[in-house]
XYZ file of C-alpha atoms in Angstrom:
243
model
C 14.618 -33.021 -15.317
C 12.207 -30.163 -14.481
C 8.765 -29.911 -12.706
C 6.767 -27.034 -12.825
C 6.054 -27.284 -8.832
C 8.388 -29.759 -6.057
C 8.280 -30.001 -2.484
C 11.544 -29.236 -0.941
C 12.302 -30.669 2.600
C 14.420 -27.375 3.253
C 11.135 -25.339 2.559
C 8.567 -27.512 3.953
C 5.879 -24.507 4.545
C 5.313 -24.081 0.565
C 5.701 -25.996 -2.679
C 8.464 -24.489 -5.169
C 7.869 -23.327 -8.837
C 9.808 -23.279 -11.555
C 10.829 -19.929 -12.962
C 13.275 -18.046 -14.769
C 14.446 -15.072 -13.635
C 16.651 -12.993 -15.297
C 17.692 -10.768 -11.590
C 20.393 -12.504 -9.573
C 18.852 -14.114 -6.370
C 20.705 -15.474 -3.308
C 20.408 -19.495 -3.246
C 18.584 -20.729 0.231
C 20.995 -23.708 -0.434
C 23.663 -22.972 -0.919
C 23.719 -19.214 -0.523
C 25.559 -19.083 -3.560
C 25.148 -16.422 -5.922
C 22.272 -17.417 -9.023
C 20.754 -16.488 -11.716
C 18.851 -17.848 -14.551
C 16.441 -21.265 -14.194
C 15.254 -21.683 -10.285
C 12.314 -23.223 -7.850
C 11.290 -20.193 -6.048
C 8.464 -19.389 -3.434
C 7.253 -16.810 -3.856
C 5.291 -16.278 -1.205
C 8.617 -16.227 1.740
C 11.369 -15.185 -1.383
C 13.015 -18.622 -0.856
C 15.025 -19.113 -3.850
C 17.002 -22.682 -5.026
C 19.494 -23.533 -8.207
C 18.036 -26.547 -9.810
C 20.915 -27.944 -8.965
C 19.946 -27.331 -5.247
C 16.304 -28.044 -5.439
C 16.842 -31.634 -7.291
C 19.822 -33.101 -6.327
C 21.284 -36.339 -7.154
C 22.561 -37.903 -3.867
C 25.704 -39.156 -4.816
C 27.997 -38.135 -7.520
C 31.012 -38.932 -8.772
C 33.598 -36.067 -10.430
C 36.395 -37.066 -13.244
C 38.644 -34.679 -11.187
C 38.323 -36.761 -8.629
C 38.357 -40.433 -9.338
C 38.461 -41.848 -6.139
C 35.993 -40.239 -4.419
C 32.348 -40.385 -3.724
C 30.308 -37.346 -3.398
C 27.228 -37.415 -0.731
C 24.991 -34.505 -1.291
C 24.557 -32.924 2.387
C 22.089 -30.416 3.611
C 24.987 -28.416 5.565
C 28.669 -28.976 5.733
C 30.154 -31.835 8.122
C 32.061 -31.084 11.169
C 32.576 -27.936 13.229
C 35.392 -26.165 11.147
C 35.448 -24.052 8.410
C 35.045 -26.037 4.796
C 35.417 -24.616 1.622
C 34.923 -25.673 -2.186
C 37.457 -27.510 -3.345
C 36.744 -25.997 -7.061
C 36.266 -22.450 -6.495
C 38.106 -22.695 -2.434
C 34.848 -19.717 -1.314
C 33.498 -21.211 2.109
C 30.778 -23.800 2.074
C 28.340 -22.305 4.741
C 25.003 -24.597 2.987
C 24.127 -27.421 0.981
C 27.160 -29.448 -0.178
C 28.256 -32.395 -1.718
C 31.238 -34.314 0.338
C 33.792 -37.093 0.395
C 33.823 -38.799 3.196
C 36.567 -40.380 2.779
C 38.552 -37.724 1.316
C 37.400 -34.584 3.091
C 36.709 -32.462 -0.331
C 33.700 -30.380 -0.527
C 31.779 -28.782 -3.728
C 29.344 -26.373 -3.879
C 26.250 -27.823 -5.876
C 26.779 -25.693 -8.700
C 30.407 -26.356 -8.515
C 30.098 -29.652 -8.845
C 27.891 -29.910 -11.651
C 30.168 -27.243 -13.830
C 30.288 -29.028 -17.505
C 33.761 -30.169 -18.649
C 32.832 -28.575 -21.741
C 31.445 -25.038 -22.713
C 31.055 -24.793 -26.453
C 28.710 -22.445 -28.166
C 29.737 -23.084 -31.419
C 32.426 -20.545 -32.407
C 34.193 -20.166 -28.365
C 34.912 -24.176 -26.626
C 36.059 -23.604 -23.141
C 38.144 -26.858 -20.759
C 37.430 -26.930 -17.345
C 40.619 -27.967 -15.341
C 41.425 -28.044 -12.344
C 44.527 -26.161 -12.484
C 46.826 -24.981 -15.882
C 49.924 -23.696 -15.617
C 48.952 -19.796 -17.890
C 47.746 -16.518 -15.806
C 44.348 -16.103 -15.320
C 42.972 -13.156 -17.301
C 41.166 -11.726 -14.162
C 43.867 -12.001 -11.594
C 47.210 -12.646 -13.471
C 48.189 -15.553 -10.626
C 48.178 -18.740 -12.420
C 47.487 -21.620 -9.964
C 44.472 -20.940 -7.745
C 41.274 -22.498 -8.005
C 39.260 -24.815 -11.009
C 39.844 -22.578 -14.509
C 38.232 -23.008 -17.366
C 40.319 -22.487 -20.429
C 40.008 -21.755 -24.383
C 41.310 -24.457 -27.348
C 43.799 -22.095 -28.124
C 44.582 -21.824 -24.714
C 44.873 -17.882 -24.620
C 41.851 -17.400 -22.473
C 41.686 -18.672 -18.829
C 39.524 -17.653 -16.093
C 39.700 -19.419 -12.388
C 36.365 -19.788 -11.468
C 37.297 -18.014 -7.906
C 37.550 -14.856 -9.438
C 34.201 -15.393 -12.224
C 32.695 -15.699 -8.353
C 34.355 -12.834 -6.813
C 33.355 -10.221 -9.775
C 29.713 -11.545 -9.165
C 29.468 -11.007 -5.868
C 31.241 -7.697 -5.730
C 29.087 -5.883 -8.095
C 25.832 -7.808 -7.068
C 26.445 -6.465 -3.272
C 27.030 -3.184 -4.683
C 24.196 -3.046 -6.529
C 22.039 -4.397 -3.978
C 22.711 -2.681 -1.131
C 22.666 0.662 -3.317
C 18.816 -0.792 -5.056
C 17.501 -3.208 -2.514
C 14.074 -1.300 -2.264
C 13.607 -0.944 -6.012
C 11.136 -3.106 -8.319
C 11.993 -5.778 -10.448
C 11.117 -3.614 -13.543
C 13.989 -0.846 -12.197
C 16.330 -4.146 -11.587
C 15.983 -5.127 -15.348
C 16.949 -1.446 -16.812
C 19.563 -1.179 -14.009
C 21.061 -4.349 -14.900
C 23.127 -3.997 -17.385
C 25.962 -2.310 -15.779
C 26.373 -6.148 -14.012
C 29.032 -7.910 -14.353
C 31.119 -4.949 -15.369
C 34.126 -7.213 -16.970
C 35.721 -3.728 -19.446
C 38.052 -3.225 -16.553
C 39.417 -6.914 -16.364
C 40.080 -6.860 -19.824
C 41.635 -3.640 -20.482
C 43.372 -4.321 -17.306
C 44.648 -7.520 -19.339
C 45.900 -5.708 -22.538
C 48.102 -3.259 -20.429
C 50.311 -6.422 -18.804
C 50.184 -7.821 -22.515
C 50.807 -4.783 -25.185
C 50.927 -7.228 -28.407
C 47.628 -8.378 -27.783
C 44.935 -7.103 -30.363
C 41.279 -6.080 -29.812
C 40.008 -9.495 -30.977
C 41.380 -11.022 -27.917
C 39.111 -8.294 -25.638
C 36.116 -9.766 -27.872
C 37.062 -13.554 -27.341
C 37.578 -13.321 -23.587
C 34.645 -11.161 -23.150
C 32.703 -13.946 -25.109
C 34.267 -16.975 -23.265
C 33.216 -14.800 -20.031
C 29.730 -14.895 -20.809
C 29.495 -18.548 -21.146
C 31.602 -19.430 -17.495
C 29.881 -16.878 -15.598
C 26.470 -18.930 -16.986
C 28.362 -21.930 -15.901
C 28.720 -20.840 -11.790
C 25.123 -19.516 -11.653
C 24.275 -22.535 -12.238
C 21.953 -22.467 -15.266
C 25.130 -22.680 -18.388
C 22.813 -22.264 -21.169
C 22.684 -20.268 -24.348
C 20.118 -18.224 -23.581
C 21.753 -16.963 -20.035
C 25.202 -16.308 -21.896
C 23.150 -14.278 -24.175
C 21.230 -11.858 -21.064
C 25.501 -12.175 -19.889
C 26.354 -10.644 -22.955
C 23.791 -7.962 -22.774
C 24.739 -7.166 -19.648
C 28.405 -6.684 -20.298
C 27.552 -5.221 -23.551
C 26.663 -1.964 -22.055
C 28.473 -2.043 -19.028
């Protein structure tokens, strides 16, 4: 459910307004990167993913049939914790299973089991036996895999690509205006080297593989950012095509 304006416990001094942005933001709830639909306080530059702004108090996940995940505003205990989906650190909002000790970032917890744009259909797996297009390794984190089983991307690898590129971008262009940022956002994220490296490892693949893998990546990125919509996928695709 979407509201134009909400009050949120994490930012009681001002109300948060619904916005749609093509500029990357750091979610002040889960501390993960986001783009697209969000709730924002423009006065304080405070942003929340949709999933962090309007969380479900408790959820169940098909990968963990015996678990009940509760939404928490901070990770439990004093020991470092990591997300069982992407293997990244938990530093903010989290879904936690008290009985099993599993943790999920809010956006990871809400990753669609199937991404389908009519041409490319990707399925979310807890583990796959094939190697990832990005890192070339098997196993690791949750993965999106195509129906034909030709394309596989770790959720963790997608996050790494985004964080590495956006940290570089924001560090170099932090003082620029939003309009200037939009023009220069065409280099984010650059997956050209990822697909070229994949072909150097797999000489028998044809150019079509790169094109389809690139399209698949668009939708995985959209989902990881917390807004798995066709519109966002198109924005990401535009970044990629100009990279």
